[in-house]
mmCIF file of C-alpha atoms in Angstrom:
data_model
loop_
_atom_site.group_PDB
_atom_site.id
_atom_site.type_symbol
_atom_site.label_atom_id
_atom_site.label_comp_id
_atom_site.label_asym_id
_atom_site.label_seq_id
_atom_site.Cartn_x
_atom_site.Cartn_y
_atom_site.Cartn_z
ATOM 1 C CA ASP R 1 -12.941 -11.340 26.936
ATOM 2 C CA ALA R 2 -9.969 -13.435 28.075
ATOM 3 C CA LYS R 3 -6.818 -13.322 25.960
ATOM 4 C CA THR R 4 -5.540 -16.499 24.292
ATOM 5 C CA THR R 5 -2.009 -17.642 23.386
ATOM 6 C CA GLN R 6 -1.313 -19.881 20.489
ATOM 7 C CA PRO R 7 1.927 -20.994 18.789
ATOM 8 C CA PRO R 8 2.278 -19.019 15.575
ATOM 9 C CA SER R 9 2.835 -22.042 13.366
ATOM 10 C CA MET R 10 2.739 -25.774 13.279
ATOM 11 C CA ASP R 11 3.339 -28.563 10.738
ATOM 12 C CA CYS R 12 1.597 -31.893 10.474
ATOM 13 C CA ALA R 13 2.057 -34.818 8.205
ATOM 14 C CA GLU R 14 -0.968 -35.667 6.123
ATOM 15 C CA GLY R 15 -3.052 -38.498 7.638
ATOM 16 C CA ARG R 16 -1.711 -37.850 11.180
ATOM 17 C CA ALA R 17 -3.547 -36.178 13.968
ATOM 18 C CA ALA R 18 -3.030 -32.430 14.278
ATOM 19 C CA ASN R 19 -3.017 -31.195 17.910
ATOM 20 C CA LEU R 20 -3.361 -27.377 18.223
ATOM 21 C CA PRO R 21 -2.851 -25.968 21.708
ATOM 22 C CA CYS R 22 -4.236 -22.850 23.131
ATOM 23 C CA ASN R 23 -3.683 -21.153 26.536
ATOM 24 C CA HIS R 24 -6.391 -19.086 28.143
ATOM 25 C CA SER R 25 -5.308 -18.820 31.748
ATOM 26 C CA THR R 26 -7.514 -15.860 32.627
ATOM 27 C CA ILE R 27 -10.766 -17.412 31.245
ATOM 28 C CA SER R 28 -13.802 -16.667 33.333
ATOM 29 C CA GLY R 29 -16.357 -19.258 34.550
ATOM 30 C CA ASN R 30 -18.908 -18.285 31.994
ATOM 31 C CA GLU R 31 -16.681 -18.017 28.953
ATOM 32 C CA TYR R 32 -16.741 -20.519 26.255
ATOM 33 C CA VAL R 33 -13.724 -21.691 24.100
ATOM 34 C CA TYR R 34 -14.367 -21.346 20.404
ATOM 35 C CA TRP R 35 -12.290 -22.574 17.416
ATOM 36 C CA TYR R 36 -12.400 -21.190 14.002
ATOM 37 C CA ARG R 37 -10.147 -21.547 11.109
ATOM 38 C CA GLN R 38 -9.455 -19.402 8.057
ATOM 39 C CA ILE R 39 -8.269 -20.833 4.719
ATOM 40 C CA HIS R 40 -6.447 -18.275 2.587
ATOM 41 C CA SER R 41 -8.635 -15.431 1.289
ATOM 42 C CA GLN R 42 -11.840 -16.904 2.770
ATOM 43 C CA GLY R 43 -14.035 -16.069 5.704
ATOM 44 C CA PRO R 44 -13.375 -17.858 9.053
ATOM 45 C CA GLN R 45 -15.129 -21.244 9.431
ATOM 46 C CA TYR R 46 -16.610 -22.385 12.666
ATOM 47 C CA ILE R 47 -15.164 -25.598 13.948
ATOM 48 C CA ILE R 48 -16.220 -26.382 17.485
ATOM 49 C CA HIS R 49 -16.817 -24.784 20.895
ATOM 50 C CA GLY R 50 -17.029 -25.888 24.497
ATOM 51 C CA LEU R 51 -17.439 -24.711 28.093
ATOM 52 C CA LYS R 52 -15.725 -27.233 30.278
ATOM 53 C CA ASN R 53 -16.560 -30.752 28.911
ATOM 54 C CA ASN R 54 -14.794 -32.213 25.956
ATOM 55 C CA GLU R 55 -16.545 -31.949 22.708
ATOM 56 C CA THR R 56 -16.444 -33.777 19.412
ATOM 57 C CA ASN R 57 -18.155 -33.180 16.043
ATOM 58 C CA GLU R 58 -17.605 -34.316 12.553
ATOM 59 C CA MET R 59 -14.667 -31.872 12.042
ATOM 60 C CA ALA R 60 -12.657 -32.124 15.248
ATOM 61 C CA SER R 61 -12.520 -32.794 18.935
ATOM 62 C CA LEU R 62 -11.976 -30.151 21.693
ATOM 63 C CA ILE R 63 -10.199 -31.102 24.888
ATOM 64 C CA ILE R 64 -10.392 -28.613 27.772
ATOM 65 C CA THR R 65 -8.314 -29.085 30.808
ATOM 66 C CA GLU R 66 -9.967 -29.469 34.120
ATOM 67 C CA ASP R 67 -8.930 -25.970 35.313
ATOM 68 C CA ARG R 68 -10.016 -24.632 31.916
ATOM 69 C CA LYS R 69 -6.845 -22.674 31.486
ATOM 70 C CA SER R 70 -5.835 -24.411 28.326
ATOM 71 C CA SER R 71 -7.441 -26.475 25.504
ATOM 72 C CA THR R 72 -6.321 -28.475 22.538
ATOM 73 C CA LEU R 73 -8.076 -28.752 19.213
ATOM 74 C CA ILE R 74 -7.603 -32.170 17.538
ATOM 75 C CA LEU R 75 -8.020 -32.874 13.885
ATOM 76 C CA PRO R 76 -7.899 -36.693 13.893
ATOM 77 C CA HIS R 77 -6.696 -37.324 10.415
ATOM 78 C CA ALA R 78 -5.301 -34.049 8.848
ATOM 79 C CA THR R 79 -5.605 -33.544 5.073
ATOM 80 C CA LEU R 80 -3.911 -31.026 2.788
ATOM 81 C CA ARG R 81 -7.155 -29.116 2.876
ATOM 82 C CA ASP R 82 -6.870 -28.515 6.569
ATOM 83 C CA THR R 83 -3.961 -26.174 5.918
ATOM 84 C CA ALA R 84 -5.179 -22.852 7.349
ATOM 85 C CA VAL R 85 -4.905 -20.439 10.290
ATOM 86 C CA TYR R 86 -6.662 -21.731 13.353
ATOM 87 C CA TYR R 87 -8.001 -19.239 15.884
ATOM 88 C CA CYS R 88 -8.789 -19.981 19.434
ATOM 89 C CA ILE R 89 -11.217 -17.498 20.981
ATOM 90 C CA VAL R 90 -12.848 -17.166 24.422
ATOM 91 C CA SER R 91 -16.122 -15.403 24.803
ATOM 92 C CA ASN R 92 -19.009 -15.490 27.193
ATOM 93 C CA ASN R 93 -21.401 -15.352 24.333
ATOM 94 C CA ALA R 94 -21.018 -15.716 20.598
ATOM 95 C CA GLY R 95 -23.551 -13.003 20.255
ATOM 96 C CA ASN R 96 -20.892 -10.719 21.502
ATOM 97 C CA MET R 97 -17.793 -9.686 19.563
ATOM 98 C CA LEU R 98 -15.134 -12.250 18.962
ATOM 99 C CA THR R 99 -11.613 -11.001 19.446
ATOM 100 C CA PHE R 100 -9.249 -12.668 16.960
ATOM 101 C CA GLY R 101 -5.614 -13.077 18.017
ATOM 102 C CA GLY R 102 -2.788 -14.182 15.841
ATOM 103 C CA GLY R 103 -3.836 -17.791 15.480
ATOM 104 C CA THR R 104 -1.728 -20.772 14.587
ATOM 105 C CA ARG R 105 -0.784 -21.301 10.936
ATOM 106 C CA LEU R 106 -1.157 -25.105 10.346
ATOM 107 C CA MET R 107 0.702 -26.458 7.442
ATOM 108 C CA VAL R 108 -0.236 -29.973 6.529
ATOM 109 C CA LYS R 109 2.481 -31.634 4.463
ATOM 110 C CA PRO R 110 2.252 -34.712 2.250
ATOM 111 C CA GLY K 1 -23.846 -25.068 9.623
ATOM 112 C CA ALA K 2 -25.563 -21.902 8.698
ATOM 113 C CA VAL K 3 -24.670 -19.986 5.503
ATOM 114 C CA VAL K 4 -23.755 -16.351 5.088
ATOM 115 C CA SER K 5 -23.153 -14.826 1.705
ATOM 116 C CA GLN K 6 -21.531 -11.667 0.658
ATOM 117 C CA HIS K 7 -21.817 -9.543 -2.463
ATOM 118 C CA PRO K 8 -19.693 -8.586 -4.321
ATOM 119 C CA SER K 9 -16.753 -11.073 -3.627
ATOM 120 C CA TRP K 10 -14.430 -8.447 -4.940
ATOM 121 C CA VAL K 11 -14.608 -4.879 -6.136
ATOM 122 C CA ILE K 12 -12.234 -2.276 -7.603
ATOM 123 C CA CYS K 13 -13.158 1.384 -7.413
ATOM 124 C CA LYS K 14 -11.690 4.758 -7.990
ATOM 125 C CA SER K 15 -10.703 7.002 -4.972
ATOM 126 C CA GLY K 16 -13.544 9.111 -3.857
ATOM 127 C CA THR K 17 -16.314 6.811 -4.792
ATOM 128 C CA SER K 18 -18.644 4.815 -2.503
ATOM 129 C CA VAL K 19 -18.923 1.112 -2.408
ATOM 130 C CA LYS K 20 -21.695 -0.999 -0.950
ATOM 131 C CA ILE K 21 -21.195 -4.543 0.384
ATOM 132 C CA GLU K 22 -24.127 -6.797 1.018
ATOM 133 C CA CYS K 23 -24.153 -9.563 3.721
ATOM 134 C CA ARG K 24 -27.034 -12.053 3.767
ATOM 135 C CA SER K 25 -27.851 -14.950 6.137
ATOM 136 C CA LEU K 26 -29.334 -17.534 3.737
ATOM 137 C CA ASP K 27 -30.851 -20.061 6.069
ATOM 138 C CA PHE K 28 -31.172 -18.455 9.464
ATOM 139 C CA GLN K 29 -32.303 -15.211 11.004
ATOM 140 C CA ALA K 30 -29.329 -13.142 12.266
ATOM 141 C CA THR K 31 -30.296 -11.201 15.317
ATOM 142 C CA THR K 32 -26.872 -9.580 15.262
ATOM 143 C CA MET K 33 -24.453 -9.049 12.488
ATOM 144 C CA PHE K 34 -20.836 -8.131 12.629
ATOM 145 C CA TRP K 35 -18.480 -6.436 10.222
ATOM 146 C CA TYR K 36 -14.820 -7.192 10.323
ATOM 147 C CA ARG K 37 -11.822 -5.877 8.328
ATOM 148 C CA GLN K 38 -8.605 -7.824 7.652
ATOM 149 C CA PHE K 39 -5.430 -6.302 6.173
ATOM 150 C CA PRO K 40 -2.779 -8.535 4.593
ATOM 151 C CA LYS K 41 -1.023 -10.933 6.960
ATOM 152 C CA GLN K 42 -3.072 -9.606 9.916
ATOM 153 C CA SER K 43 -5.844 -10.939 11.941
ATOM 154 C CA LEU K 44 -9.537 -9.905 11.811
ATOM 155 C CA MET K 45 -10.359 -6.688 13.406
ATOM 156 C CA LEU K 46 -13.967 -6.049 14.470
ATOM 157 C CA MET K 47 -15.325 -2.730 12.805
ATOM 158 C CA ALA K 48 -18.940 -2.702 14.075
ATOM 159 C CA THR K 49 -21.863 -4.605 15.601
ATOM 160 C CA SER K 50 -25.338 -4.151 14.355
ATOM 161 C CA ASN K 51 -28.678 -5.418 15.630
ATOM 162 C CA GLU K 52 -31.616 -5.525 13.294
ATOM 163 C CA GLY K 53 -33.444 -2.296 13.270
ATOM 164 C CA SER K 54 -31.017 -0.464 15.449
ATOM 165 C CA LYS K 55 -28.057 1.747 14.857
ATOM 166 C CA ALA K 56 -24.704 -0.053 14.643
ATOM 167 C CA THR K 57 -22.124 0.129 17.342
ATOM 168 C CA TYR K 58 -18.736 1.075 16.091
ATOM 169 C CA GLU K 59 -15.388 0.039 17.484
ATOM 170 C CA GLN K 60 -12.921 2.748 18.584
ATOM 171 C CA GLY K 61 -11.174 4.226 15.701
ATOM 172 C CA VAL K 62 -13.763 3.261 13.069
ATOM 173 C CA GLU K 63 -15.411 6.268 11.505
ATOM 174 C CA LYS K 64 -19.255 5.789 11.554
ATOM 175 C CA ASP K 65 -19.698 8.432 8.859
ATOM 176 C CA LYS K 66 -17.306 6.712 6.533
ATOM 177 C CA PHE K 67 -18.468 3.153 7.100
ATOM 178 C CA LEU K 68 -22.292 3.198 6.989
ATOM 179 C CA ILE K 69 -23.953 0.166 8.143
ATOM 180 C CA ASN K 70 -27.576 -0.733 7.662
ATOM 181 C CA HIS K 71 -29.232 -3.815 9.195
ATOM 182 C CA ALA K 72 -32.808 -3.456 7.762
ATOM 183 C CA SER K 73 -33.827 -7.124 8.247
ATOM 184 C CA LEU K 74 -32.838 -10.246 10.123
ATOM 185 C CA THR K 75 -31.246 -11.572 6.926
ATOM 186 C CA LEU K 76 -29.563 -8.549 5.454
ATOM 187 C CA SER K 77 -26.908 -6.055 6.518
ATOM 188 C CA THR K 78 -24.928 -3.668 4.296
ATOM 189 C CA LEU K 79 -21.735 -1.827 4.637
ATOM 190 C CA THR K 80 -21.137 1.232 2.597
ATOM 191 C CA VAL K 81 -17.594 2.648 2.399
ATOM 192 C CA THR K 82 -18.122 6.199 1.512
ATOM 193 C CA SER K 83 -15.482 8.396 -0.326
ATOM 194 C CA ALA K 84 -13.182 5.400 -0.406
ATOM 195 C CA HIS K 85 -9.405 5.986 -0.380
ATOM 196 C CA PRO K 86 -6.475 3.569 -1.080
ATOM 197 C CA GLU K 87 -6.052 2.975 2.583
ATOM 198 C CA ASP K 88 -9.539 1.536 2.821
ATOM 199 C CA SER K 89 -8.392 -1.376 0.556
ATOM 200 C CA SER K 90 -8.919 -4.407 2.608
ATOM 201 C CA PHE K 91 -10.754 -7.735 3.077
ATOM 202 C CA TYR K 92 -14.146 -7.080 4.564
ATOM 203 C CA ILE K 93 -15.850 -9.993 6.250
ATOM 204 C CA CYS K 94 -19.342 -10.126 7.883
ATOM 205 C CA SER K 95 -20.760 -12.609 10.218
ATOM 206 C CA GLY K 96 -24.235 -13.383 11.642
ATOM 207 C CA TRP K 97 -25.139 -14.681 15.051
ATOM 208 C CA THR K 98 -27.983 -17.094 15.816
ATOM 209 C CA SER K 99 -28.859 -18.478 19.154
ATOM 210 C CA GLY K 100 -29.804 -22.108 19.319
ATOM 211 C CA LYS K 101 -28.102 -25.441 19.364
ATOM 212 C CA ALA K 102 -24.816 -24.154 17.953
ATOM 213 C CA ASP K 103 -24.602 -20.772 19.472
ATOM 214 C CA THR K 104 -21.884 -19.313 17.317
ATOM 215 C CA GLN K 105 -21.137 -16.784 14.689
ATOM 216 C CA TYR K 106 -21.133 -17.754 11.038
ATOM 217 C CA PHE K 107 -18.981 -15.884 8.663
ATOM 218 C CA GLY K 108 -19.387 -14.789 5.027
ATOM 219 C CA PRO K 109 -16.740 -15.503 2.401
ATOM 220 C CA GLY K 110 -15.469 -11.929 2.464
ATOM 221 C CA THR K 111 -15.218 -9.025 0.034
ATOM 222 C CA ARG K 112 -11.950 -7.893 -1.347
ATOM 223 C CA LEU K 113 -12.007 -4.092 -1.911
ATOM 224 C CA THR K 114 -9.361 -2.418 -3.911
ATOM 225 C CA VAL K 115 -9.315 1.400 -4.145
ATOM 226 C CA LEU K 116 -7.161 2.901 -6.882
#
């Protein structure tokens, strides 16, 4: 699986959009980009995933660059409950193992 | 999304005893289940992958005789930590995979194991 690079931490004001970047320059053509988040002392929560098109669901939007070497997870209106560690993972199949890197610790502040 | 439960949510045991952790997919059939371990302030590390009715595949460095995994049905997998020692104290998390519209892994809430 391709390696991902994320900033270790980010702050965001409550009510503003949180934009979390992820670099995956060695991603292969058949690999998806997955985003999960982990709130303290809980299991990871699935957020969204995509292959090459931008995706949106009730939680977030995923913007993937045309060359697929990077992506951005957007939480449109961050709340205090969005404070968590966000993991960007690339994998050719979620039925295979997911390799968790360090993630980005997002702190949403009032 | 799909729901995965774990039991117990936390357990404290004495060194040398064995502990069993259950992982259940409540509203879907998990063809594959995964077991992860997470030490404080670290990321999740995959321990093993199990397919229903088959022997688990363990990651390098994980002792298969110490961490026994049983995946007897499409909705239940168990992890037994045998002869637990303080260094086995960790947060154990399982996940289930289901193919379909949202082809992704769904994670349980985790089990906090403390070995005294």
